[in-house]
PDB file of C-alpha atoms in Angstrom:
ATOM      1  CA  UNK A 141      85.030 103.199 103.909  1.00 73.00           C
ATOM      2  CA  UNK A 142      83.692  99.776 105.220  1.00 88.00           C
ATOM      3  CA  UNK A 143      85.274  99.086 108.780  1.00 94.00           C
ATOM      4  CA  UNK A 144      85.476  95.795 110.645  1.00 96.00           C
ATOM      5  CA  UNK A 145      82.045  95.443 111.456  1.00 95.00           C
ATOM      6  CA  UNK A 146      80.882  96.269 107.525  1.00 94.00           C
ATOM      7  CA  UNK A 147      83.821  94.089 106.484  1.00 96.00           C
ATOM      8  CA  UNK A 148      82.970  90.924 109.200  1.00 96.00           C
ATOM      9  CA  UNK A 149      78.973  91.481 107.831  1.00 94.00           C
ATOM     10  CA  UNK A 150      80.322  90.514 104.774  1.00 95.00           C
ATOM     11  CA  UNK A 151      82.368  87.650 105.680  1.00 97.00           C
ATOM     12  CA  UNK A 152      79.445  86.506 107.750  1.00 96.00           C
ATOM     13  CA  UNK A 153      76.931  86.425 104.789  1.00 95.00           C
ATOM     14  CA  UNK A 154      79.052  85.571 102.106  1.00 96.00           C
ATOM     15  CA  UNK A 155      81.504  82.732 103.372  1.00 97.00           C
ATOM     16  CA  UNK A 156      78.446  80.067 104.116  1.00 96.00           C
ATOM     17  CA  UNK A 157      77.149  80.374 100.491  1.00 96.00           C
ATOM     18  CA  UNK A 158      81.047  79.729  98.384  1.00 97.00           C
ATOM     19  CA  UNK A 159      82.254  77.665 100.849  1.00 96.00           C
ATOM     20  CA  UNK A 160      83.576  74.460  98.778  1.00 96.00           C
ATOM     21  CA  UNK A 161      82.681  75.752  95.191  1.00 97.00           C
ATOM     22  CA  UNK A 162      85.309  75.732  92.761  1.00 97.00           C
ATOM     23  CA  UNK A 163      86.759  79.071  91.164  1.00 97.00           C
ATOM     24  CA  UNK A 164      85.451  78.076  87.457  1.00 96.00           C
ATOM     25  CA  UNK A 165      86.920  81.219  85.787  1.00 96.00           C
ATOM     26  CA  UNK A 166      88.563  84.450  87.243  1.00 98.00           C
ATOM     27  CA  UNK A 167      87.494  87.640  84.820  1.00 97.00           C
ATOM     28  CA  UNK A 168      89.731  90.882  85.378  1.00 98.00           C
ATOM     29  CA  UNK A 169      88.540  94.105  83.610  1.00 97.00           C
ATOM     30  CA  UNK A 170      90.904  96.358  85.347  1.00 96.00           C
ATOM     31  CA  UNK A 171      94.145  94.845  85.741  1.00 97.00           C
ATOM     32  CA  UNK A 172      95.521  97.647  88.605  1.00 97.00           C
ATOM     33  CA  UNK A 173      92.934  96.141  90.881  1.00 97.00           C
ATOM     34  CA  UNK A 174      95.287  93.329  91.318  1.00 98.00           C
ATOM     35  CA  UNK A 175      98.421  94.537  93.032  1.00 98.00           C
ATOM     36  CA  UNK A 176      99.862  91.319  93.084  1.00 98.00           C
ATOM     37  CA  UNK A 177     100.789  89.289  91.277  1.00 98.00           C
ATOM     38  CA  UNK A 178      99.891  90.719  87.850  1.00 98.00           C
ATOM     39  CA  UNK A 179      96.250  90.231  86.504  1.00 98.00           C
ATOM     40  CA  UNK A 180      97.466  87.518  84.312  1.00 98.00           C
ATOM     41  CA  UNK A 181      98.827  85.129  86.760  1.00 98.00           C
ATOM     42  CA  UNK A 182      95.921  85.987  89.244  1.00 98.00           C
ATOM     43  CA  UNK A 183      93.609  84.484  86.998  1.00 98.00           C
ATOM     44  CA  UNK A 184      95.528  81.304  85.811  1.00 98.00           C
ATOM     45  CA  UNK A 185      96.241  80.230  89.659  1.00 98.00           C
ATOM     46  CA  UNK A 186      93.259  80.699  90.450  1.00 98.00           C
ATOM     47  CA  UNK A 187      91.474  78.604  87.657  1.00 97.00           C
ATOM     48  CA  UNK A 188      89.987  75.467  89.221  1.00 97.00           C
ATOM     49  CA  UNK A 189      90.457  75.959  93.022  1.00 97.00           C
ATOM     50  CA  UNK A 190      88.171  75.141  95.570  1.00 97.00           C
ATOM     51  CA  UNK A 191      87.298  77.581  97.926  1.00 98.00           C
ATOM     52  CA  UNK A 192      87.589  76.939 101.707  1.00 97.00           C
ATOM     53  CA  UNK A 193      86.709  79.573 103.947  1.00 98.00           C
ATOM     54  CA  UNK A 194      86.947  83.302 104.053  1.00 98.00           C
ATOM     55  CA  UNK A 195      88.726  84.590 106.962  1.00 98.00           C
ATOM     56  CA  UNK A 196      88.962  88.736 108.245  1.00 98.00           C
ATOM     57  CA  UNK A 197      91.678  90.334 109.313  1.00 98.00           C
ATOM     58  CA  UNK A 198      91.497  94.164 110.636  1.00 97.00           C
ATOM     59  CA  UNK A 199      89.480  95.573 107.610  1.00 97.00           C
ATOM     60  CA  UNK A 200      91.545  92.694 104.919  1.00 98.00           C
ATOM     61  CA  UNK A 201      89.481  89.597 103.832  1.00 98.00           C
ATOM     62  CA  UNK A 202      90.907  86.898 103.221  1.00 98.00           C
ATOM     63  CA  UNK A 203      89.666  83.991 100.796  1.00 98.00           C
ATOM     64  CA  UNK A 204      91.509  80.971 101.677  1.00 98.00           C
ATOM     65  CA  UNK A 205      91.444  77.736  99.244  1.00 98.00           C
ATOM     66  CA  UNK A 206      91.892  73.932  99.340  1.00 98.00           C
ATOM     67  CA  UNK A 207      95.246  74.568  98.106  1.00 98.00           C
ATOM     68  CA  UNK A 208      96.492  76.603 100.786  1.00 98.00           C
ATOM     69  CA  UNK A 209      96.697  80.030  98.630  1.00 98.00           C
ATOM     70  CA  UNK A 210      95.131  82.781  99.537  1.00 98.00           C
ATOM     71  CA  UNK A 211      93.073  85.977  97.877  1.00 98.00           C
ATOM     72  CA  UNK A 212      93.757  88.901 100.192  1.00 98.00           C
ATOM     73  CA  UNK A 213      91.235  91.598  99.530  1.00 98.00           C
ATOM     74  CA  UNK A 214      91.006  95.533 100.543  1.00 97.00           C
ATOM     75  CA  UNK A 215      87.902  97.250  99.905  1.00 95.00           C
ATOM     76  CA  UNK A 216      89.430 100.722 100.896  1.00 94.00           C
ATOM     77  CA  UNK A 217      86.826 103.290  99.937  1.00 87.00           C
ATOM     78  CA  UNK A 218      84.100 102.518  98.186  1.00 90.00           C
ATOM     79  CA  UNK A 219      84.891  98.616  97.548  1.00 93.00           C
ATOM     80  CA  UNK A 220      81.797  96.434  97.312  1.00 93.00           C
ATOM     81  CA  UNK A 221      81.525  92.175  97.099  1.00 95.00           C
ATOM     82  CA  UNK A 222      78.876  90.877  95.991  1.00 95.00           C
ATOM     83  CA  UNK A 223      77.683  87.484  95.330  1.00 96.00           C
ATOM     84  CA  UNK A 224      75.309  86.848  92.446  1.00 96.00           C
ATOM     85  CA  UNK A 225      73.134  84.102  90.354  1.00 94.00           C
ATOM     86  CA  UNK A 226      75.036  84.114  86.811  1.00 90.00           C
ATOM     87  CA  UNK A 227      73.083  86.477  84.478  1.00 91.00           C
ATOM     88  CA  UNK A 228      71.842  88.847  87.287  1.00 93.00           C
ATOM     89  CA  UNK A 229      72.122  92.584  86.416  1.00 92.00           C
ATOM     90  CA  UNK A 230      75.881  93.795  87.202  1.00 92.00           C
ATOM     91  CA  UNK A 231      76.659  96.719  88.943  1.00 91.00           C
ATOM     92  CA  UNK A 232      78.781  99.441  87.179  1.00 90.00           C
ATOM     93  CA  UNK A 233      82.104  99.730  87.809  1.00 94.00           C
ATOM     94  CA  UNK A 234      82.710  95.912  88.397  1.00 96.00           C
ATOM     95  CA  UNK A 235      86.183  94.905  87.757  1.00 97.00           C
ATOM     96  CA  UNK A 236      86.707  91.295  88.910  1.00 98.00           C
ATOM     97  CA  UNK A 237      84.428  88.570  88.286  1.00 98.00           C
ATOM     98  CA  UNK A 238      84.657  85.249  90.041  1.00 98.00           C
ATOM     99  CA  UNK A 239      82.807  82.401  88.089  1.00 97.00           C
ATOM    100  CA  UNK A 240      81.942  79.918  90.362  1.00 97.00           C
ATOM    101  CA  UNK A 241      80.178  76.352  90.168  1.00 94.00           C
ATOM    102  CA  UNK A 242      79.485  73.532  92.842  1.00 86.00           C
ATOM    103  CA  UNK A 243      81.369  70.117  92.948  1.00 66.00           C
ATOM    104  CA  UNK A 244      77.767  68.518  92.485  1.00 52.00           C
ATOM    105  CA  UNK A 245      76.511  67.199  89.518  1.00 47.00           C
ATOM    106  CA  UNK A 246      72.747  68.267  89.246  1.00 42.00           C
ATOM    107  CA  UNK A 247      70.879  65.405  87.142  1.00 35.00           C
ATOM    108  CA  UNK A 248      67.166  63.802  87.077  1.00 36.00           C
ATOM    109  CA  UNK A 249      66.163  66.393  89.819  1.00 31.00           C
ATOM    110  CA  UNK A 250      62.150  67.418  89.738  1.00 35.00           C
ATOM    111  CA  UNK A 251      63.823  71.128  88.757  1.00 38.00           C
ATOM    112  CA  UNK A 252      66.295  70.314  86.705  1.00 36.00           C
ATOM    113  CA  UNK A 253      66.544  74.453  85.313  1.00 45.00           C
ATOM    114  CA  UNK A 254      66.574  75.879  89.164  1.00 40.00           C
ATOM    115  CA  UNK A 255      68.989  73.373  90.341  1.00 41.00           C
ATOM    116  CA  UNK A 256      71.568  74.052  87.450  1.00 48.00           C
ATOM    117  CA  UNK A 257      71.097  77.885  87.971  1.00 47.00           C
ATOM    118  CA  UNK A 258      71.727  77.611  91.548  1.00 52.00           C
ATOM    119  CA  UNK A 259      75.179  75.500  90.466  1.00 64.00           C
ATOM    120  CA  UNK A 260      76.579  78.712  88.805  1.00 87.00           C
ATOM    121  CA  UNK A 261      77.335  81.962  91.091  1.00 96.00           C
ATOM    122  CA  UNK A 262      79.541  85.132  90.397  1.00 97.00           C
ATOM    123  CA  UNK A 263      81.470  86.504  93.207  1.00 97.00           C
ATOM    124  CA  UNK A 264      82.068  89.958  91.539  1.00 97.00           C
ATOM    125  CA  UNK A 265      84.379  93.025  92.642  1.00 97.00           C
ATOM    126  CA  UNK A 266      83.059  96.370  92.084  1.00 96.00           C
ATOM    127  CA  UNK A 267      84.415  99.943  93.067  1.00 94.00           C
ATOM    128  CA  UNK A 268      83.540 103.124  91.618  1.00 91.00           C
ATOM    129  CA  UNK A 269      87.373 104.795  92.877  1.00 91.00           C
ATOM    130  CA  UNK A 270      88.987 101.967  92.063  1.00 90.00           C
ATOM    131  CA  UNK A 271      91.295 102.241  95.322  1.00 94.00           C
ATOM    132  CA  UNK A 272      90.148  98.206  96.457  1.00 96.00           C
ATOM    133  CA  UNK A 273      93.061  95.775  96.034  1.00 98.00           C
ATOM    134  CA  UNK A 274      93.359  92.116  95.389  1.00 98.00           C
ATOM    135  CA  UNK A 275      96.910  90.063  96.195  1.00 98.00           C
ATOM    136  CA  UNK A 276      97.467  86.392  95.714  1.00 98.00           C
ATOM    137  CA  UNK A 277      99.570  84.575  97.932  1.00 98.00           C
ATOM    138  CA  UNK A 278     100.883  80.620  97.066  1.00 98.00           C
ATOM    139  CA  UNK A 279     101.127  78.381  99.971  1.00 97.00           C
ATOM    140  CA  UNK A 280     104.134  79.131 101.846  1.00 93.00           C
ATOM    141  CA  UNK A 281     104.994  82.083 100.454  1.00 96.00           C
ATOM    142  CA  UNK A 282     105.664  85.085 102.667  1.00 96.00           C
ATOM    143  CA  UNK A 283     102.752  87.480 102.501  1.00 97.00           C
ATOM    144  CA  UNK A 284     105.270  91.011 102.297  1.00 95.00           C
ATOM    145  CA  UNK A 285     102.672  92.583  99.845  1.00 97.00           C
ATOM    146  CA  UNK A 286      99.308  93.334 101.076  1.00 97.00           C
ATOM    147  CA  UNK A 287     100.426  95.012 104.669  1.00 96.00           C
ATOM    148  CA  UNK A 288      98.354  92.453 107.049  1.00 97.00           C
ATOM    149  CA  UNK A 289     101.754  91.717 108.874  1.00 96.00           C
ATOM    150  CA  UNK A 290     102.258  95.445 109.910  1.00 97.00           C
ATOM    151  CA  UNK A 291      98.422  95.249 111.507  1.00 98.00           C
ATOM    152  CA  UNK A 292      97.907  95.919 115.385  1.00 98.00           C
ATOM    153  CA  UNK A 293      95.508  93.308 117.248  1.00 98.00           C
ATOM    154  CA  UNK A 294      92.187  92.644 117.118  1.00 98.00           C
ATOM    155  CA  UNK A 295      89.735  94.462 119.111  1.00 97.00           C
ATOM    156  CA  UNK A 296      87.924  91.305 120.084  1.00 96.00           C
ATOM    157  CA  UNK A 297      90.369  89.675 121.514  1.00 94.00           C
ATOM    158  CA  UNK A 298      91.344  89.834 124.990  1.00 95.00           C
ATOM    159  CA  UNK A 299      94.538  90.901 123.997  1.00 96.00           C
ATOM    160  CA  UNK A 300      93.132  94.717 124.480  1.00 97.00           C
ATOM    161  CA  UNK A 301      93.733  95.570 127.462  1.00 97.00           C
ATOM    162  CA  UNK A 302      94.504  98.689 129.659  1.00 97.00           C
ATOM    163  CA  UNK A 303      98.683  97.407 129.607  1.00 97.00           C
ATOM    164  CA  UNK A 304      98.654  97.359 125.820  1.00 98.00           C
ATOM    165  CA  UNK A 305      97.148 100.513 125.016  1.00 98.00           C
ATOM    166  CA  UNK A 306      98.963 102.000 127.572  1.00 96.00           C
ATOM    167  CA  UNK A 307     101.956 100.664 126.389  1.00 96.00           C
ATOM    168  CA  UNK A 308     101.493 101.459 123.254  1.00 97.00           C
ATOM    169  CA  UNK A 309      99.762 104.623 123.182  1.00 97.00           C
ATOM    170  CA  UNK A 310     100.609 106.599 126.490  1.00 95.00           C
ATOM    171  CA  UNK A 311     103.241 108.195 125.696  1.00 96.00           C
ATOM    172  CA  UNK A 312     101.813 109.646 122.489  1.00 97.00           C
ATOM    173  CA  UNK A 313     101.664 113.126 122.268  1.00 97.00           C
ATOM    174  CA  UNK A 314      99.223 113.031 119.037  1.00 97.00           C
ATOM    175  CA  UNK A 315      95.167 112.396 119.458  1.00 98.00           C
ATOM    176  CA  UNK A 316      93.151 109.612 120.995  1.00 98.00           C
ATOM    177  CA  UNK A 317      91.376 109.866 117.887  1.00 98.00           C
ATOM    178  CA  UNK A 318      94.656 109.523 115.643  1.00 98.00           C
ATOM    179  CA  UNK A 319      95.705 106.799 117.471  1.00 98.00           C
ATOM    180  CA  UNK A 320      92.906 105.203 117.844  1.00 98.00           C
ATOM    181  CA  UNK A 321      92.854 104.864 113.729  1.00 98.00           C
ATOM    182  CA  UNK A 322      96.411 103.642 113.772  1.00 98.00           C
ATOM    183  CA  UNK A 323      95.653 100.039 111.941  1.00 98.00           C
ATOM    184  CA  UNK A 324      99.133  98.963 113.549  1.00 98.00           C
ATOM    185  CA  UNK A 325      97.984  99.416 117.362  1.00 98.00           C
ATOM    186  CA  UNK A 326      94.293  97.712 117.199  1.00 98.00           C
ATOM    187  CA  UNK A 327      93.278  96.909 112.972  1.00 98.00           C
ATOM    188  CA  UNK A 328      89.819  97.470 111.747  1.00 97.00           C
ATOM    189  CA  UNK A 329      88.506 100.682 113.661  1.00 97.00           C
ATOM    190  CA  UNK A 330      87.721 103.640 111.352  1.00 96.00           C
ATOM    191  CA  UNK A 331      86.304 107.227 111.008  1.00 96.00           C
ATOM    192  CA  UNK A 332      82.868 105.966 112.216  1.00 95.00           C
ATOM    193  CA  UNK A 333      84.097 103.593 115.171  1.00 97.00           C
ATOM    194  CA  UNK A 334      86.354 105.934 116.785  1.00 98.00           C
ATOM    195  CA  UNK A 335      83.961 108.748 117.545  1.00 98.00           C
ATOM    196  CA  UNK A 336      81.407 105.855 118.958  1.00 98.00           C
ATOM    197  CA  UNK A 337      84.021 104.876 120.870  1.00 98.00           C
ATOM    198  CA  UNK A 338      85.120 107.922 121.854  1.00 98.00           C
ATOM    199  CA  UNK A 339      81.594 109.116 123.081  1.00 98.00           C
ATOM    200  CA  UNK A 340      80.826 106.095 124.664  1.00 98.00           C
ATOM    201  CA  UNK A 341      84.107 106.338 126.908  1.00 98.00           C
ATOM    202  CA  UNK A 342      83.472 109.965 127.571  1.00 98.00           C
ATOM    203  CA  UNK A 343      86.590 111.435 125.621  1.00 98.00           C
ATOM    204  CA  UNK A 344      87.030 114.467 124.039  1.00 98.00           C
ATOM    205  CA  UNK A 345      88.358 112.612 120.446  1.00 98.00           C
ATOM    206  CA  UNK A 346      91.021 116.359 120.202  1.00 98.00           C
ATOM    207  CA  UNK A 347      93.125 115.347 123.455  1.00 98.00           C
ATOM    208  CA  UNK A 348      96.697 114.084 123.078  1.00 98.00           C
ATOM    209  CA  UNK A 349      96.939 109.957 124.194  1.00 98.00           C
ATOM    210  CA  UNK A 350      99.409 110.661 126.703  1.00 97.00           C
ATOM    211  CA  UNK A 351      97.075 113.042 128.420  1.00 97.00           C
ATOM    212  CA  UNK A 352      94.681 110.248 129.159  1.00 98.00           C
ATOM    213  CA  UNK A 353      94.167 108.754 133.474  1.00 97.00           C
ATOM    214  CA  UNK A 354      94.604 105.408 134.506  1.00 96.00           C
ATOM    215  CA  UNK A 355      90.763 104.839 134.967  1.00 97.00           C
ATOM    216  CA  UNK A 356      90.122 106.539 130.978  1.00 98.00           C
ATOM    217  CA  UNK A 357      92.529 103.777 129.639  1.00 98.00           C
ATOM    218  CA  UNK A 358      90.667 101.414 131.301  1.00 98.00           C
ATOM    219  CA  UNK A 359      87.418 102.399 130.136  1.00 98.00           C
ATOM    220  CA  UNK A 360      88.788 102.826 126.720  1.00 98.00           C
ATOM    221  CA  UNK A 361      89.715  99.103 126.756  1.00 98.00           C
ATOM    222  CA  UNK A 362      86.322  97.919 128.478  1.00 98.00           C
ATOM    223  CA  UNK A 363      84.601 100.214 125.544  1.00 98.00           C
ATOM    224  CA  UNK A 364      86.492  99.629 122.530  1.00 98.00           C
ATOM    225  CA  UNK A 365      85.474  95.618 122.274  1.00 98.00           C
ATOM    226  CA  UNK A 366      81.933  96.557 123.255  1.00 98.00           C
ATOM    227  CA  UNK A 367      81.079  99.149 120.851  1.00 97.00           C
ATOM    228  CA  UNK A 368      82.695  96.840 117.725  1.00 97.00           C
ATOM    229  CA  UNK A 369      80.699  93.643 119.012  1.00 97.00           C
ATOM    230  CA  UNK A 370      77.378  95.902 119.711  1.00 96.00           C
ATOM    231  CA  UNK A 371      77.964  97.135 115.871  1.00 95.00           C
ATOM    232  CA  UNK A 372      78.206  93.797 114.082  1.00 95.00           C
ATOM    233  CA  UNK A 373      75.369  92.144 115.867  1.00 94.00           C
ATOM    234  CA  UNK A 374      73.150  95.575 114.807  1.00 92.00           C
ATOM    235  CA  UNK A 375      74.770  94.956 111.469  1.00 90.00           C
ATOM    236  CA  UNK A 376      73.181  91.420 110.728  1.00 91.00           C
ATOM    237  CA  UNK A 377      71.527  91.415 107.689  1.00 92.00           C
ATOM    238  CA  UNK A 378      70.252  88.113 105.601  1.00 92.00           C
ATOM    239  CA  UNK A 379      71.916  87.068 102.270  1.00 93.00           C
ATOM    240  CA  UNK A 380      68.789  87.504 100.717  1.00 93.00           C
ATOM    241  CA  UNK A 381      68.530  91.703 101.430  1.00 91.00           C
ATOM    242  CA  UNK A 382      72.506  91.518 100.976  1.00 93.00           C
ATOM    243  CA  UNK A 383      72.330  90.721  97.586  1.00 93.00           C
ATOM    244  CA  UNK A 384      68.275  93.061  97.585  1.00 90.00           C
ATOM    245  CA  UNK A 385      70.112  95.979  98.295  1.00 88.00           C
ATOM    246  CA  UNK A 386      73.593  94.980  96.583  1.00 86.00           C
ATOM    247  CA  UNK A 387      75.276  94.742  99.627  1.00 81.00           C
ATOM    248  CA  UNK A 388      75.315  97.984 100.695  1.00 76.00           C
ATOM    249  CA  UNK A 389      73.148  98.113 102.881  1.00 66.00           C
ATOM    250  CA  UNK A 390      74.751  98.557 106.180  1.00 63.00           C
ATOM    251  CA  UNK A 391      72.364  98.392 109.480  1.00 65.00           C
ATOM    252  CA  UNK A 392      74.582 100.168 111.759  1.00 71.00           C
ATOM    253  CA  UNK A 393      73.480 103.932 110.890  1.00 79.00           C
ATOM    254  CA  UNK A 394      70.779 104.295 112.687  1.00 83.00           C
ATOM    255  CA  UNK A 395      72.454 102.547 115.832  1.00 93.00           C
ATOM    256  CA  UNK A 396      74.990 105.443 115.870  1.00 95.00           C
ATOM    257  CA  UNK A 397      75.014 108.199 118.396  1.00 96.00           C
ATOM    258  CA  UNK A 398      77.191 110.809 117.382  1.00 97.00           C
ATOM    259  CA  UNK A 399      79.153 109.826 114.133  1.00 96.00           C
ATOM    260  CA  UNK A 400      77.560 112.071 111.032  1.00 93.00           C
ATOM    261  CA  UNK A 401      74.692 113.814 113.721  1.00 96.00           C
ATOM    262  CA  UNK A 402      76.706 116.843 113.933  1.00 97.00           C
ATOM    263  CA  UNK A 403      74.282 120.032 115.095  1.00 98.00           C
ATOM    264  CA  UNK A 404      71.836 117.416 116.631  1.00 98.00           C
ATOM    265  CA  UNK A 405      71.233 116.890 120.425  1.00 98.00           C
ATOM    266  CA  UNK A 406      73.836 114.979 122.567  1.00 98.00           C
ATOM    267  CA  UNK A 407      71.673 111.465 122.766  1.00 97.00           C
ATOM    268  CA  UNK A 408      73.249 111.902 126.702  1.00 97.00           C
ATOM    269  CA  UNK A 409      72.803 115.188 127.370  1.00 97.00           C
ATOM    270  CA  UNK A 410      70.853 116.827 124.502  1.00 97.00           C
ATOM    271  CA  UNK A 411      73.596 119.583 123.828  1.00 97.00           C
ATOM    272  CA  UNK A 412      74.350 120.212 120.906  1.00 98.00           C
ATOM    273  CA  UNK A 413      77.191 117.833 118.984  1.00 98.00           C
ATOM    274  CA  UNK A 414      80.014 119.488 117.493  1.00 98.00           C
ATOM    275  CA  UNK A 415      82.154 118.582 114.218  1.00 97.00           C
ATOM    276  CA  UNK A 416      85.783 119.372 114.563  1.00 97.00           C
ATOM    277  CA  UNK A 417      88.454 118.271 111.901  1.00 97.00           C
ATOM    278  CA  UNK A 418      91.718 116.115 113.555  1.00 97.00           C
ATOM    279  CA  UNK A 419      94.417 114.332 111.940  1.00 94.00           C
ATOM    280  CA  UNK A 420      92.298 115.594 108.551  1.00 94.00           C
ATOM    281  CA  UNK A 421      89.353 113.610 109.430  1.00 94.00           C
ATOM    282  CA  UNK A 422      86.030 115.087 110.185  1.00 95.00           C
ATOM    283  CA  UNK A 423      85.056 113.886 114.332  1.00 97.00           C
ATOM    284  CA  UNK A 424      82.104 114.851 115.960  1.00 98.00           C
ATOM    285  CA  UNK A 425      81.913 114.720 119.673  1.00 98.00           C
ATOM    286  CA  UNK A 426      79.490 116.606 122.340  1.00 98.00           C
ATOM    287  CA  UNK A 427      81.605 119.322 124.370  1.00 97.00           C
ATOM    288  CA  UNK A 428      79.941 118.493 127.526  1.00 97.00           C
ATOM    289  CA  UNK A 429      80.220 114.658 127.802  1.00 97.00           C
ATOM    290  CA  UNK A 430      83.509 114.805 126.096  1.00 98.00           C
ATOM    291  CA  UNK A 431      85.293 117.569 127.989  1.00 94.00           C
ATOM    292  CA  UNK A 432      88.401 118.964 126.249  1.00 92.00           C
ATOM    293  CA  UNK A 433      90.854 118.459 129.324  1.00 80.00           C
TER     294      UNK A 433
END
């Protein structure tokens, strides 16, 4: 599943290219993929808008328009966005297309044929499980649908700090690891993150949250912003390989020190890391750097 620093690269290389093109014609081959409203409507309202910006939110992104509505998306588990001359080869299993063209007209220009291809993009939606989601929400209107108002802060923000996740996590008796993938304490971190995390702050990802010292808590909080910031900058990739290797790509893996190295050497210590299941999600940790307390 892409996490916040997968879902920001996207934001990052997608948002400078639609910014101020107008949503031409919304296709919907799979009407489930839009949980609200129905399929119908979500194409209609969205006929003729002018994009603004794309904002993130936890692992959500958000595609806000002129208007002041909103496309809320959800990539869940094997969600992919893509952005696409018109006519370029599609991708199985793509279920929403976004036709897109620019406000400018493109006359008497030396290239008249590259300059009107350029004019016309597809932002298309494609996921092979079908679990992504889509919600549109009108200006003013109360966004009780997609779940972004039950999300935690964000781990960027100075807002994490050793009070809050104390406060908030303390007194749990279930694991660091669990809670650290609770989307309503801090949103975006994942399977992936938390064991980076986790191994970076020198705790065993099995031991309960209200086990956890005074000084772990604050490493926890120095380490949690660190590793997601170190992740999206080793993440960066040009819009020119995103759309090369159809955005999936992701620049991170070989930056990561324990998550899916299970039975290789502890990059700290060289012993040997360990895969243990918690919470029903596979963690891998190294039993001597992340003593089990």
């Amino acid at each position: 599943m892409p996490e916040l620093p997968e879902v920001e690269t996207i934001k990052r290389v997608i948002e400078p290219q639609i910014k101020g093109l107008i949503i031409e014609k919304v296709t919907v081959r799979r009407p489930e993929v839009v949980a609200y409203p129905d399929a119908d409507t979500f194409s209609e309202t969205l006929t003729n808008q002018v994009i603004s910006c794309i904002e993130r939110r936890g692992k959500f992104l958000m595609i806000v328009l002129q208007s002041g509505d909103r496309i809320i998306l959800h990539l869940r588990m094997t969600g992919g966005l893509l952005l696409t001359p018109k006519g370029y080869p599609e991708e199985k299993h793509t279920h929403i297309v976004f036709s897109l063209h620019s406000h400018t007209e493109q006359t008497n220009l030396p290239n008249q044929d590259a300059a009107e291809a350029n004019a016309f993009l597809e932002l298309r939606f494609s996921d092979i499980r079908r679990f992504g989601r889509f919600w549109l929400i009108r200006k003013d209107e109360a966004d009780t649908y997609s779940g972004i108002h039950k999300l935690g802060i964000e781990p960027l923000t100075e807002s994490v700090t050793v009070e809050y996740l104390h406060t908030r996590l303390g007194k749990r008796k279930k694991t660091i690891k669990e809670c650290l993938l609770d989307q309503g304490v801090v949103a975006g971190i994942g399977n992936i993150y938390s064991d980076e995390i986790l191994f970076t702050a020198g705790i065993h990802p099995a031991r309960p949250a209200a086990s956890l010292s005074e000084k772990e808590w604050e490493t926890l909080a120095a380490v949690i912003p660190q590793r997601i910031s170190y992740f999206i900058e080793t993440n960066r990739i040009s819009a020119e390989d995103y759309l090369q290797t159809k955005g999936r790509d992701y620049r991170n893996t070989p930056f990561l020190q324990v998550y899916g190295h299970a039975g290789c050497p502890c990059p700290k210590c060289a012993q040997t890391l360990c895969r243990t299941v918690i919470g029903g999600r596979s963690s891998v940790y190294c039993p001597v750097c992340q003593k089990n307390l």
